[in-house]
Every structure is written in C-alpha cells, then in structure tokens.
C-alpha cells in the first residue's frame, strides 16, 4: 500500500472553559487516509468529530500528536506555510453551505482560486466546469437565494474542490437536507470525489451513507476504531 496522504498520529485535544472542569475531546486519536479512498467517520453529536476534522485540516492545533500530509509533518511548519498547505491541499465541506449571498454560484467557486492567485478567466472556466460536473451548468449565474438547498450544497462541494486539493474533509455534508435530497446530493459528492481521485474523510451519523463508503471509522471516548 502506498504512503497515506493524511496521517493523524495520537492526537490529543482538551478544552478549558473558565472555571469549569477541562473537557478532553480527543485522547490519542489516530487514523490514516489513502489516496483515492472515501472513509466515513461515524460519531454521535458531541463526540469530537468536528474538532478532529479541524485539526486534520490545519484549522486548529492539537495539544499533542502529529498531523502528516503527504509525508510532511505539519507541526514543523510556520503559520504561513500551514496556511498555504491548508489552502492548496485541503478542501472543506460543512453541514451548512456558507456561500456568500451576494455572489453567483460561479463566483463562489471562483473566489478560492482568485485568493490563491489564479486569473479571473481561468478561475471562471474551472468554476463553470465543476458546476457542470455536478449538474448545475444552467445555474452558474444564480445567487444562493435562487438555489434549492441541495443545489446550494453542490455549489459548496465545487468550492471545496476549486483549488484541486489532495484531501476533502466533510462535516455532516448532507445533515441539513431532507432524506431524499440527502441521498441524491451524497451521490453527487461521491461521483465528484471518485472522478478526481482525491482522498475524502466524511463525518456523518447517517449509517446508510456510511455504508456506501470504502471504510468506516468510529470515534468514541476520544479514540478511533474501525467500525
């Protein structure tokens, strides 16, 4: 087996809130993610899956342990290098789409590319191509308010893929949708991931969706085990 594109090694995280007792959220959590595989992270609400994804995506620092992306230990990088690694190597999808309401679907997908130094024309071309890939070729010039919930989330998928990341991290990406739309949108996400060959870690409490992925991991009591 090839080297993993993402490795979390013995991740520890404790939150301290004022005078309250510290809350240990992650207690030696470890996982590996190979190129081209889609892995479900199954956990109940409050188990720490969002914290784990934020650490994996370099949005938060662990108290202990290592985050290794494509063989590089991220803890050894300075803040600027970590920001560049996050921008270029990792894509995020959340339960709520967080699209910018004043911009069209195409503009929302182009923005991460522009922030990364791409020109306007190539950014727009890639954005339209990604939107066409998820069935939104005729909706590129619509603002989020004119899109359905499922369409908004598909735009969010494309935005996460805009800079061609190596890793996609998704936190309950269909959790805000009705069951029928959830199933359809998840299928679109899987097709998009498979067509690019990147690695995806998808946190969900939906066991039916988890069964459609390559592997299932379970997060409980701050540790990860095969489900």
mmCIF file of C-alpha atoms in Angstrom:
data_model
loop_
_atom_site.group_PDB
_atom_site.id
_atom_site.type_symbol
_atom_site.label_atom_id
_atom_site.label_comp_id
_atom_site.label_asym_id
_atom_site.label_seq_id
_atom_site.Cartn_x
_atom_site.Cartn_y
_atom_site.Cartn_z
ATOM 1 C CA UNK A 1 0.000 0.000 0.000
ATOM 2 C CA UNK A 2 1.277 3.488 -0.831
ATOM 3 C CA UNK A 3 2.066 6.050 1.821
ATOM 4 C CA UNK A 4 -1.057 7.736 3.233
ATOM 5 C CA UNK A 5 -1.935 11.217 2.055
ATOM 6 C CA UNK A 6 -3.187 12.031 5.581
ATOM 7 C CA UNK A 7 -1.985 10.599 8.875
ATOM 8 C CA UNK A 8 -3.247 11.601 12.308
ATOM 9 C CA UNK A 9 -0.966 10.174 14.954
ATOM 10 C CA UNK A 10 -2.070 10.082 18.621
ATOM 11 C CA UNK A 11 -3.990 13.372 18.502
ATOM 12 C CA UNK A 12 -4.853 14.893 21.882
ATOM 13 C CA UNK A 13 -7.159 17.861 22.465
ATOM 14 C CA UNK A 14 -8.565 19.268 25.705
ATOM 15 C CA UNK A 15 -10.723 22.375 26.026
ATOM 16 C CA UNK A 16 -10.606 24.580 29.111
ATOM 17 C CA UNK A 17 -13.642 26.779 29.718
ATOM 18 C CA UNK A 18 -13.211 29.245 32.564
ATOM 19 C CA UNK A 19 -13.512 27.617 35.955
ATOM 20 C CA UNK A 20 -15.265 24.530 34.625
ATOM 21 C CA UNK A 21 -13.507 21.192 34.517
ATOM 22 C CA UNK A 22 -11.389 20.709 31.358
ATOM 23 C CA UNK A 23 -13.068 18.597 28.669
ATOM 24 C CA UNK A 24 -10.839 16.042 26.982
ATOM 25 C CA UNK A 25 -12.252 15.692 23.471
ATOM 26 C CA UNK A 26 -9.541 13.651 21.729
ATOM 27 C CA UNK A 27 -7.465 11.116 23.625
ATOM 28 C CA UNK A 28 -4.891 9.656 21.272
ATOM 29 C CA UNK A 29 -6.999 9.564 18.105
ATOM 30 C CA UNK A 30 -5.160 8.080 15.117
ATOM 31 C CA UNK A 31 -6.096 7.332 11.505
ATOM 32 C CA UNK A 32 -4.644 7.104 8.025
ATOM 33 C CA UNK A 33 -6.256 8.107 4.756
ATOM 34 C CA UNK A 34 -5.025 6.713 1.456
ATOM 35 C CA UNK A 35 -5.206 8.403 -1.916
ATOM 36 C CA UNK A 36 -8.427 7.662 -3.744
ATOM 37 C CA UNK A 37 -10.394 6.299 -0.797
ATOM 38 C CA UNK A 38 -13.548 7.636 0.826
ATOM 39 C CA UNK A 39 -13.731 6.999 4.573
ATOM 40 C CA UNK A 40 -16.692 7.540 6.888
ATOM 41 C CA UNK A 41 -16.068 8.938 10.355
ATOM 42 C CA UNK A 42 -19.086 7.862 12.390
ATOM 43 C CA UNK A 43 -19.725 9.544 15.714
ATOM 44 C CA UNK A 44 -22.632 10.822 17.803
ATOM 45 C CA UNK A 45 -23.092 14.547 18.307
ATOM 46 C CA UNK A 46 -20.560 15.978 20.729
ATOM 47 C CA UNK A 47 -18.047 13.162 20.280
ATOM 48 C CA UNK A 48 -15.396 15.451 18.803
ATOM 49 C CA UNK A 49 -15.629 14.770 15.076
ATOM 50 C CA UNK A 50 -15.673 18.462 14.156
ATOM 51 C CA UNK A 51 -12.615 19.049 16.347
ATOM 52 C CA UNK A 52 -10.844 16.149 14.656
ATOM 53 C CA UNK A 53 -11.646 17.493 11.187
ATOM 54 C CA UNK A 54 -10.467 20.990 12.129
ATOM 55 C CA UNK A 55 -7.166 19.569 13.336
ATOM 56 C CA UNK A 56 -6.811 17.353 10.256
ATOM 57 C CA UNK A 57 -7.480 20.382 8.054
ATOM 58 C CA UNK A 58 -4.979 22.606 9.888
ATOM 59 C CA UNK A 59 -7.655 24.943 11.215
ATOM 60 C CA UNK A 60 -6.763 24.029 14.812
ATOM 61 C CA UNK A 61 -3.673 22.756 16.589
ATOM 62 C CA UNK A 62 -3.668 19.574 18.696
ATOM 63 C CA UNK A 63 -2.297 19.622 22.229
ATOM 64 C CA UNK A 64 -0.192 16.595 21.295
ATOM 65 C CA UNK A 65 0.263 14.265 18.342
ATOM 66 C CA UNK A 66 1.119 14.777 14.678
ATOM 67 C CA UNK A 67 -0.758 15.732 11.527
ATOM 68 C CA UNK A 68 1.148 14.466 8.480
ATOM 69 C CA UNK A 69 0.002 15.404 4.969
ATOM 70 C CA UNK A 70 1.695 13.734 2.017
ATOM 71 C CA UNK A 71 4.625 12.744 4.218
ATOM 72 C CA UNK A 72 5.160 16.221 5.683
ATOM 73 C CA UNK A 73 4.736 16.828 9.420
ATOM 74 C CA UNK A 74 2.563 19.936 9.616
ATOM 75 C CA UNK A 75 3.619 20.700 13.194
ATOM 76 C CA UNK A 76 7.067 21.604 11.874
ATOM 77 C CA UNK A 77 5.704 24.361 9.632
ATOM 78 C CA UNK A 78 5.276 28.019 10.489
ATOM 79 C CA UNK A 79 1.896 29.739 10.334
ATOM 80 C CA UNK A 80 2.303 30.990 6.761
ATOM 81 C CA UNK A 81 3.340 27.569 5.468
ATOM 82 C CA UNK A 82 0.429 25.923 7.283
ATOM 83 C CA UNK A 83 -1.961 28.421 5.708
ATOM 84 C CA UNK A 84 -0.572 27.632 2.250
ATOM 85 C CA UNK A 85 -0.841 23.890 2.908
ATOM 86 C CA UNK A 86 -4.453 24.281 4.016
ATOM 87 C CA UNK A 87 -5.318 26.425 1.012
ATOM 88 C CA UNK A 88 -3.700 24.134 -1.557
ATOM 89 C CA UNK A 89 -4.045 20.644 -0.126
ATOM 90 C CA UNK A 90 -7.329 20.558 1.782
ATOM 91 C CA UNK A 91 -10.951 21.215 0.816
ATOM 92 C CA UNK A 92 -13.759 21.608 3.366
ATOM 93 C CA UNK A 93 -17.492 20.955 3.173
ATOM 94 C CA UNK A 94 -19.765 21.744 6.111
ATOM 95 C CA UNK A 95 -23.348 20.907 7.075
ATOM 96 C CA UNK A 96 -24.366 24.447 6.143
ATOM 97 C CA UNK A 97 -23.101 25.677 2.793
ATOM 98 C CA UNK A 98 -21.764 29.098 3.949
ATOM 99 C CA UNK A 99 -21.968 30.503 0.410
ATOM 100 C CA UNK A 100 -21.548 34.247 0.041
ATOM 101 C CA UNK A 101 -25.076 35.511 -0.745
ATOM 102 C CA UNK A 102 -24.046 38.466 -2.896
ATOM 103 C CA UNK A 103 -22.105 36.308 -5.355
ATOM 104 C CA UNK A 104 -23.328 33.882 -8.014
ATOM 105 C CA UNK A 105 -22.658 30.158 -7.902
ATOM 106 C CA UNK A 106 -19.798 30.585 -10.370
ATOM 107 C CA UNK A 107 -18.302 33.459 -8.385
ATOM 108 C CA UNK A 108 -18.486 31.480 -5.126
ATOM 109 C CA UNK A 109 -16.486 28.674 -6.734
ATOM 110 C CA UNK A 110 -14.037 31.060 -8.395
ATOM 111 C CA UNK A 111 -13.235 33.008 -5.218
ATOM 112 C CA UNK A 112 -10.886 30.430 -3.602
ATOM 113 C CA UNK A 113 -8.951 30.282 -6.857
ATOM 114 C CA UNK A 114 -8.641 34.059 -7.035
ATOM 115 C CA UNK A 115 -7.438 34.110 -3.420
ATOM 116 C CA UNK A 116 -4.806 31.580 -4.459
ATOM 117 C CA UNK A 117 -3.518 33.759 -7.294
ATOM 118 C CA UNK A 118 -5.460 32.409 -10.284
ATOM 119 C CA UNK A 119 -6.536 34.766 -13.048
ATOM 120 C CA UNK A 120 -10.208 35.650 -13.425
ATOM 121 C CA UNK A 121 -10.723 33.896 -16.752
ATOM 122 C CA UNK A 122 -9.199 30.519 -15.797
ATOM 123 C CA UNK A 123 -10.904 30.663 -12.378
ATOM 124 C CA UNK A 124 -14.280 31.240 -14.012
ATOM 125 C CA UNK A 125 -13.639 28.473 -16.549
ATOM 126 C CA UNK A 126 -12.768 25.939 -13.846
ATOM 127 C CA UNK A 127 -15.749 27.045 -11.732
ATOM 128 C CA UNK A 128 -18.162 26.536 -14.611
ATOM 129 C CA UNK A 129 -16.612 23.153 -15.364
ATOM 130 C CA UNK A 130 -17.013 21.952 -11.786
ATOM 131 C CA UNK A 131 -20.598 23.209 -11.609
ATOM 132 C CA UNK A 132 -21.417 21.413 -14.850
ATOM 133 C CA UNK A 133 -19.943 18.244 -13.373
ATOM 134 C CA UNK A 134 -22.496 18.336 -10.535
ATOM 135 C CA UNK A 135 -25.428 19.134 -12.811
ATOM 136 C CA UNK A 136 -25.545 22.899 -12.331
ATOM 137 C CA UNK A 137 -24.455 24.106 -15.762
ATOM 138 C CA UNK A 138 -27.653 26.121 -16.104
ATOM 139 C CA UNK A 139 -27.433 27.610 -12.590
ATOM 140 C CA UNK A 140 -23.969 29.156 -12.654
ATOM 141 C CA UNK A 141 -25.236 32.739 -12.702
ATOM 142 C CA UNK A 142 -27.786 32.263 -9.896
ATOM 143 C CA UNK A 143 -27.151 33.606 -6.419
ATOM 144 C CA UNK A 144 -27.585 31.221 -3.454
ATOM 145 C CA UNK A 145 -31.061 32.545 -2.575
ATOM 146 C CA UNK A 146 -32.292 31.394 -6.003
ATOM 147 C CA UNK A 147 -30.973 27.846 -5.478
ATOM 148 C CA UNK A 148 -32.529 24.937 -3.596
ATOM 149 C CA UNK A 149 -30.833 23.516 -0.509
ATOM 150 C CA UNK A 150 -29.424 20.622 -2.485
ATOM 151 C CA UNK A 151 -28.146 22.940 -5.203
ATOM 152 C CA UNK A 152 -26.501 25.212 -2.648
ATOM 153 C CA UNK A 153 -24.660 22.261 -1.145
ATOM 154 C CA UNK A 154 -23.487 21.117 -4.570
ATOM 155 C CA UNK A 155 -22.029 24.585 -5.122
ATOM 156 C CA UNK A 156 -20.278 24.209 -1.755
ATOM 157 C CA UNK A 157 -18.794 20.898 -2.951
ATOM 158 C CA UNK A 158 -17.431 22.613 -6.048
ATOM 159 C CA UNK A 159 -15.984 25.446 -3.974
ATOM 160 C CA UNK A 160 -14.163 22.879 -1.813
ATOM 161 C CA UNK A 161 -12.700 21.325 -4.963
ATOM 162 C CA UNK A 162 -11.789 24.630 -6.611
ATOM 163 C CA UNK A 163 -8.061 24.534 -5.830
ATOM 164 C CA UNK A 164 -7.709 20.811 -6.650
ATOM 165 C CA UNK A 165 -6.946 19.633 -3.094
ATOM 166 C CA UNK A 166 -5.441 16.281 -2.183
ATOM 167 C CA UNK A 167 -7.842 15.807 0.733
ATOM 168 C CA UNK A 168 -11.535 16.560 1.163
ATOM 169 C CA UNK A 169 -12.883 16.880 4.711
ATOM 170 C CA UNK A 170 -16.668 16.958 5.077
ATOM 171 C CA UNK A 171 -18.592 17.516 8.317
ATOM 172 C CA UNK A 172 -22.157 16.173 8.027
ATOM 173 C CA UNK A 173 -22.340 17.424 4.417
ATOM 174 C CA UNK A 174 -25.967 16.276 3.951
ATOM 175 C CA UNK A 175 -27.131 16.743 7.550
ATOM 176 C CA UNK A 176 -29.221 19.819 6.739
ATOM 177 C CA UNK A 177 -31.150 18.165 3.880
ATOM 178 C CA UNK A 178 -34.273 16.011 3.756
ATOM 179 C CA UNK A 179 -33.634 12.253 3.236
ATOM 180 C CA UNK A 180 -34.399 12.225 -0.487
ATOM 181 C CA UNK A 181 -32.255 15.245 -1.261
ATOM 182 C CA UNK A 182 -29.552 13.975 1.083
ATOM 183 C CA UNK A 183 -29.258 10.710 -0.833
ATOM 184 C CA UNK A 184 -29.124 12.497 -4.188
ATOM 185 C CA UNK A 185 -26.585 15.091 -3.076
ATOM 186 C CA UNK A 186 -24.381 12.456 -1.446
ATOM 187 C CA UNK A 187 -24.329 10.570 -4.745
ATOM 188 C CA UNK A 188 -23.159 13.747 -6.484
ATOM 189 C CA UNK A 189 -20.408 14.185 -3.879
ATOM 190 C CA UNK A 190 -19.230 10.600 -4.315
ATOM 191 C CA UNK A 191 -19.137 10.977 -8.112
ATOM 192 C CA UNK A 192 -17.143 14.201 -7.787
ATOM 193 C CA UNK A 193 -14.656 12.627 -5.381
ATOM 194 C CA UNK A 194 -14.253 9.472 -7.473
ATOM 195 C CA UNK A 195 -13.682 11.426 -10.668
ATOM 196 C CA UNK A 196 -10.802 13.378 -9.119
ATOM 197 C CA UNK A 197 -9.120 10.533 -7.226
ATOM 198 C CA UNK A 198 -8.572 12.554 -4.070
ATOM 199 C CA UNK A 199 -8.957 11.176 -0.538
ATOM 200 C CA UNK A 200 -12.066 12.056 1.458
ATOM 201 C CA UNK A 201 -12.888 11.827 5.157
ATOM 202 C CA UNK A 202 -16.616 12.339 5.699
ATOM 203 C CA UNK A 203 -18.053 12.715 9.191
ATOM 204 C CA UNK A 204 -21.632 11.532 9.469
ATOM 205 C CA UNK A 205 -24.114 9.938 11.839
ATOM 206 C CA UNK A 206 -26.081 8.574 8.867
ATOM 207 C CA UNK A 207 -25.208 4.873 8.848
ATOM 208 C CA UNK A 208 -26.833 4.286 5.446
ATOM 209 C CA UNK A 209 -24.497 6.827 3.856
ATOM 210 C CA UNK A 210 -21.522 5.469 5.787
ATOM 211 C CA UNK A 211 -22.149 2.018 4.323
ATOM 212 C CA UNK A 212 -21.588 3.430 0.827
ATOM 213 C CA UNK A 213 -18.017 4.455 1.622
ATOM 214 C CA UNK A 214 -14.825 2.391 1.413
ATOM 215 C CA UNK A 215 -14.188 2.182 5.145
ATOM 216 C CA UNK A 216 -15.945 3.182 8.347
ATOM 217 C CA UNK A 217 -14.194 4.529 11.425
ATOM 218 C CA UNK A 218 -15.889 5.133 14.751
ATOM 219 C CA UNK A 219 -14.955 7.981 17.091
ATOM 220 C CA UNK A 220 -15.847 7.457 20.736
ATOM 221 C CA UNK A 221 -14.247 8.467 24.023
ATOM 222 C CA UNK A 222 -11.649 10.415 22.085
ATOM 223 C CA UNK A 223 -10.293 7.435 20.160
ATOM 224 C CA UNK A 224 -10.857 5.990 16.694
ATOM 225 C CA UNK A 225 -11.587 2.369 15.922
ATOM 226 C CA UNK A 226 -12.646 0.515 12.781
ATOM 227 C CA UNK A 227 -16.441 0.294 12.702
#
